[in-house]
Tab-separated table of C-alpha atoms in Angstrom:
chain	number	residue	atom	x	y	z
A	315	UNK	CA	-44.701	145.996	229.941
A	316	UNK	CA	-41.435	144.246	229.090
A	317	UNK	CA	-39.935	144.537	225.617
A	318	UNK	CA	-40.119	141.539	223.328
A	319	UNK	CA	-36.867	140.010	222.105
A	320	UNK	CA	-36.642	139.902	218.342
A	321	UNK	CA	-33.809	138.402	216.362
A	322	UNK	CA	-33.940	140.267	213.109
A	323	UNK	CA	-31.635	141.700	210.478
A	324	UNK	CA	-32.072	144.623	208.104
A	325	UNK	CA	-31.237	143.112	204.710
A	326	UNK	CA	-31.995	146.140	202.509
A	327	UNK	CA	-28.343	146.606	201.487
A	328	UNK	CA	-27.845	142.882	200.884
A	329	UNK	CA	-30.912	142.801	198.604
A	330	UNK	CA	-29.338	145.554	196.457
A	331	UNK	CA	-26.142	143.537	195.937
A	332	UNK	CA	-25.517	140.852	193.291
A	333	UNK	CA	-26.415	137.186	193.758
A	334	UNK	CA	-23.808	135.424	195.914
A	335	UNK	CA	-23.072	138.399	198.169
A	336	UNK	CA	-23.119	137.428	201.807
A	337	UNK	CA	-22.829	138.611	205.379
A	338	UNK	CA	-21.828	136.760	208.555
A	339	UNK	CA	-23.284	137.516	211.959
A	340	UNK	CA	-22.308	136.178	215.353
A	341	UNK	CA	-25.236	135.900	217.726
A	342	UNK	CA	-24.927	135.971	221.475
A	343	UNK	CA	-28.390	136.862	222.717
A	344	UNK	CA	-29.838	136.838	226.190
A	345	UNK	CA	-33.625	136.657	226.210
A	346	UNK	CA	-34.821	138.507	229.304
A	347	UNK	CA	-38.434	138.597	228.113
A	348	UNK	CA	-40.684	138.188	225.126
A	349	UNK	CA	-41.846	135.276	222.991
A	350	UNK	CA	-38.705	133.175	223.385
A	351	UNK	CA	-38.678	133.524	227.171
A	352	UNK	CA	-42.299	132.322	227.273
A	353	UNK	CA	-41.049	129.096	225.677
A	354	UNK	CA	-38.247	128.922	228.270
A	355	UNK	CA	-35.542	129.628	225.664
A	356	UNK	CA	-32.529	131.731	226.598
A	357	UNK	CA	-28.839	132.226	225.796
A	358	UNK	CA	-28.897	131.937	222.016
A	359	UNK	CA	-25.465	131.631	220.376
A	360	UNK	CA	-24.224	130.882	216.903
A	361	UNK	CA	-22.853	132.090	213.615
A	362	UNK	CA	-25.235	132.844	210.762
A	363	UNK	CA	-24.533	133.505	207.106
A	364	UNK	CA	-26.952	135.512	204.986
A	365	UNK	CA	-26.423	135.062	201.251
A	366	UNK	CA	-28.180	136.915	198.441
A	367	UNK	CA	-29.994	134.562	196.066
A	368	UNK	CA	-31.827	135.310	192.843
A	369	UNK	CA	-35.130	135.277	194.786
A	370	UNK	CA	-34.213	136.608	198.236
A	371	UNK	CA	-31.843	135.786	201.100
A	372	UNK	CA	-30.620	132.342	202.135
A	373	UNK	CA	-29.933	132.053	205.868
A	374	UNK	CA	-27.801	129.183	207.147
A	375	UNK	CA	-25.718	128.410	210.175
A	376	UNK	CA	-25.340	126.452	213.378
A	377	UNK	CA	-27.057	127.709	216.513
A	378	UNK	CA	-27.222	126.754	220.172
A	379	UNK	CA	-29.717	127.767	222.801
A	380	UNK	CA	-30.435	126.924	226.395
A	381	UNK	CA	-33.946	125.729	227.053
A	382	UNK	CA	-35.547	125.112	230.426
A	383	UNK	CA	-36.913	121.585	230.287
A	384	UNK	CA	-38.684	119.164	232.629
A	385	UNK	CA	-37.020	115.869	233.529
A	386	UNK	CA	-39.121	112.910	232.374
A	387	UNK	CA	-38.191	110.890	235.475
A	388	UNK	CA	-38.274	113.270	238.443
A	389	UNK	CA	-40.265	116.193	236.914
A	390	UNK	CA	-37.659	118.743	238.036
A	391	UNK	CA	-36.953	121.788	235.865
A	392	UNK	CA	-33.425	122.103	234.538
A	393	UNK	CA	-31.576	123.951	231.772
A	394	UNK	CA	-30.393	121.995	228.756
A	395	UNK	CA	-28.167	123.202	225.939
A	396	UNK	CA	-29.450	122.229	222.477
A	397	UNK	CA	-27.855	122.767	219.082
A	398	UNK	CA	-29.509	122.935	215.686
A	399	UNK	CA	-28.920	124.062	212.129
A	400	UNK	CA	-30.873	126.721	210.292
A	401	UNK	CA	-31.149	126.773	206.528
A	402	UNK	CA	-34.000	128.557	204.824
A	403	UNK	CA	-34.588	131.050	202.043
A	404	UNK	CA	-36.443	134.235	202.900
A	405	UNK	CA	-38.332	136.127	200.202
A	406	UNK	CA	-38.948	139.891	200.146
A	407	UNK	CA	-42.547	141.105	200.307
A	408	UNK	CA	-41.520	144.212	198.340
A	409	UNK	CA	-38.805	144.398	195.676
A	410	UNK	CA	-36.155	146.790	196.943
A	411	UNK	CA	-35.395	148.447	193.598
A	412	UNK	CA	-38.855	148.692	192.007
A	413	UNK	CA	-41.033	148.924	195.138
A	414	UNK	CA	-43.474	146.397	193.624
A	415	UNK	CA	-45.115	143.615	195.624
A	416	UNK	CA	-43.141	140.364	195.570
A	417	UNK	CA	-44.618	137.155	194.141
A	418	UNK	CA	-45.340	135.247	197.348
A	419	UNK	CA	-48.027	132.931	195.936
A	420	UNK	CA	-45.784	129.864	196.364
A	421	UNK	CA	-44.858	130.653	199.987
A	422	UNK	CA	-46.409	128.227	202.478
A	423	UNK	CA	-44.803	129.630	205.612
A	424	UNK	CA	-45.422	133.306	206.467
A	425	UNK	CA	-42.295	133.264	208.653
A	426	UNK	CA	-40.008	133.195	205.579
A	427	UNK	CA	-41.138	136.578	204.302
A	428	UNK	CA	-38.913	139.637	204.593
A	429	UNK	CA	-41.283	142.415	205.649
A	430	UNK	CA	-41.929	145.734	203.873
A	431	UNK	CA	-39.187	147.408	205.955
A	432	UNK	CA	-36.691	144.798	204.678
A	433	UNK	CA	-36.364	143.178	208.111
A	434	UNK	CA	-35.658	139.451	208.166
A	435	UNK	CA	-37.008	138.041	211.445
A	436	UNK	CA	-35.499	134.773	212.729
A	437	UNK	CA	-37.277	134.710	216.100
A	438	UNK	CA	-39.888	132.112	215.124
A	439	UNK	CA	-37.330	129.891	213.344
A	440	UNK	CA	-35.075	129.844	216.395
A	441	UNK	CA	-38.035	129.173	218.701
A	442	UNK	CA	-39.248	126.228	216.621
A	443	UNK	CA	-35.801	124.712	216.111
A	444	UNK	CA	-34.988	125.013	219.829
A	445	UNK	CA	-38.196	123.241	220.816
A	446	UNK	CA	-37.822	120.359	218.366
A	447	UNK	CA	-34.193	119.877	219.451
A	448	UNK	CA	-35.234	118.884	222.980
A	449	UNK	CA	-34.657	115.138	223.526
A	450	UNK	CA	-37.740	112.907	223.483
A	451	UNK	CA	-37.109	111.890	227.113
A	452	UNK	CA	-35.284	114.791	228.727
A	453	UNK	CA	-33.257	113.843	231.805
A	454	UNK	CA	-31.808	116.239	234.378
A	455	UNK	CA	-28.845	113.813	234.533
A	456	UNK	CA	-28.215	110.285	233.281
A	457	UNK	CA	-28.347	108.854	236.823
A	458	UNK	CA	-31.739	110.350	237.706
A	459	UNK	CA	-33.622	107.878	239.924
A	460	UNK	CA	-37.027	109.469	239.324
A	461	UNK	CA	-39.841	109.685	241.853
A	462	UNK	CA	-41.574	107.054	243.995
A	463	UNK	CA	-44.755	105.903	242.265
A	464	UNK	CA	-46.597	105.717	245.586
A	465	UNK	CA	-45.615	108.805	247.614
A	466	UNK	CA	-43.962	111.041	244.987
A	467	UNK	CA	-40.647	111.432	246.832
A	468	UNK	CA	-37.796	112.493	244.579
A	469	UNK	CA	-35.439	109.504	244.828
A	470	UNK	CA	-32.439	111.639	243.881
A	471	UNK	CA	-32.581	113.205	247.351
A	472	UNK	CA	-33.137	110.066	249.410
A	473	UNK	CA	-35.204	106.938	249.848
A	474	UNK	CA	-38.902	107.053	250.537
A	475	UNK	CA	-40.555	105.307	253.473
A	476	UNK	CA	-43.173	103.447	251.473
A	477	UNK	CA	-43.652	99.745	252.170
A	478	UNK	CA	-42.292	97.914	249.174
A	479	UNK	CA	-44.191	94.808	248.145
A	480	UNK	CA	-42.093	93.319	245.387
A	481	UNK	CA	-45.017	91.223	244.148
A	482	UNK	CA	-47.687	92.700	241.977
A	483	UNK	CA	-50.991	91.315	243.360
A	484	UNK	CA	-52.359	90.899	239.839
A	485	UNK	CA	-49.756	88.178	239.244
A	486	UNK	CA	-50.256	86.519	242.648
A	487	UNK	CA	-51.859	83.294	241.433
A	488	UNK	CA	-49.201	82.731	238.781
A	489	UNK	CA	-46.346	83.552	241.159
A	490	UNK	CA	-47.660	80.957	243.633
A	491	UNK	CA	-47.466	78.150	241.072
A	492	UNK	CA	-44.621	75.756	241.635
A	493	UNK	CA	-42.888	74.237	238.677
A	494	UNK	CA	-41.725	70.658	239.140
């Protein structure tokens, strides 16, 4: 079984420091397997800042990832580079100094919780942001000709041999009208 790729940080020392303390991390991750690879996400790059807040850790930064997408015209798979920003506050499930359970009653998203081992996991955030950064109509290139609607030939690689009737038979009666 292949190992799952996790993008996580141990923030135990940062949680012990005063509010405003921060750390910077440069990410350059290949995703050979795991949850991100299942979503066709690979080559994650960026710079993240982790800053201690009065409640937890604020994570912010600009990221880029490569995502394997499907062209909306020719249906070919291709890799596209997407960029996105991350900014979210993560709350500890256990207070580092007292060992008491954190007040997580106001947390709607379970992915913004720092676990009991003080690990802040960004894998799900990066997955979601990569997916929503894909263009609405992804194109393998701006000149993509698409596929023939009759035979399915990819028109980027040549013309199809289908007989082209320029007239839509549903409009035949109207097209035959002559205007004087």
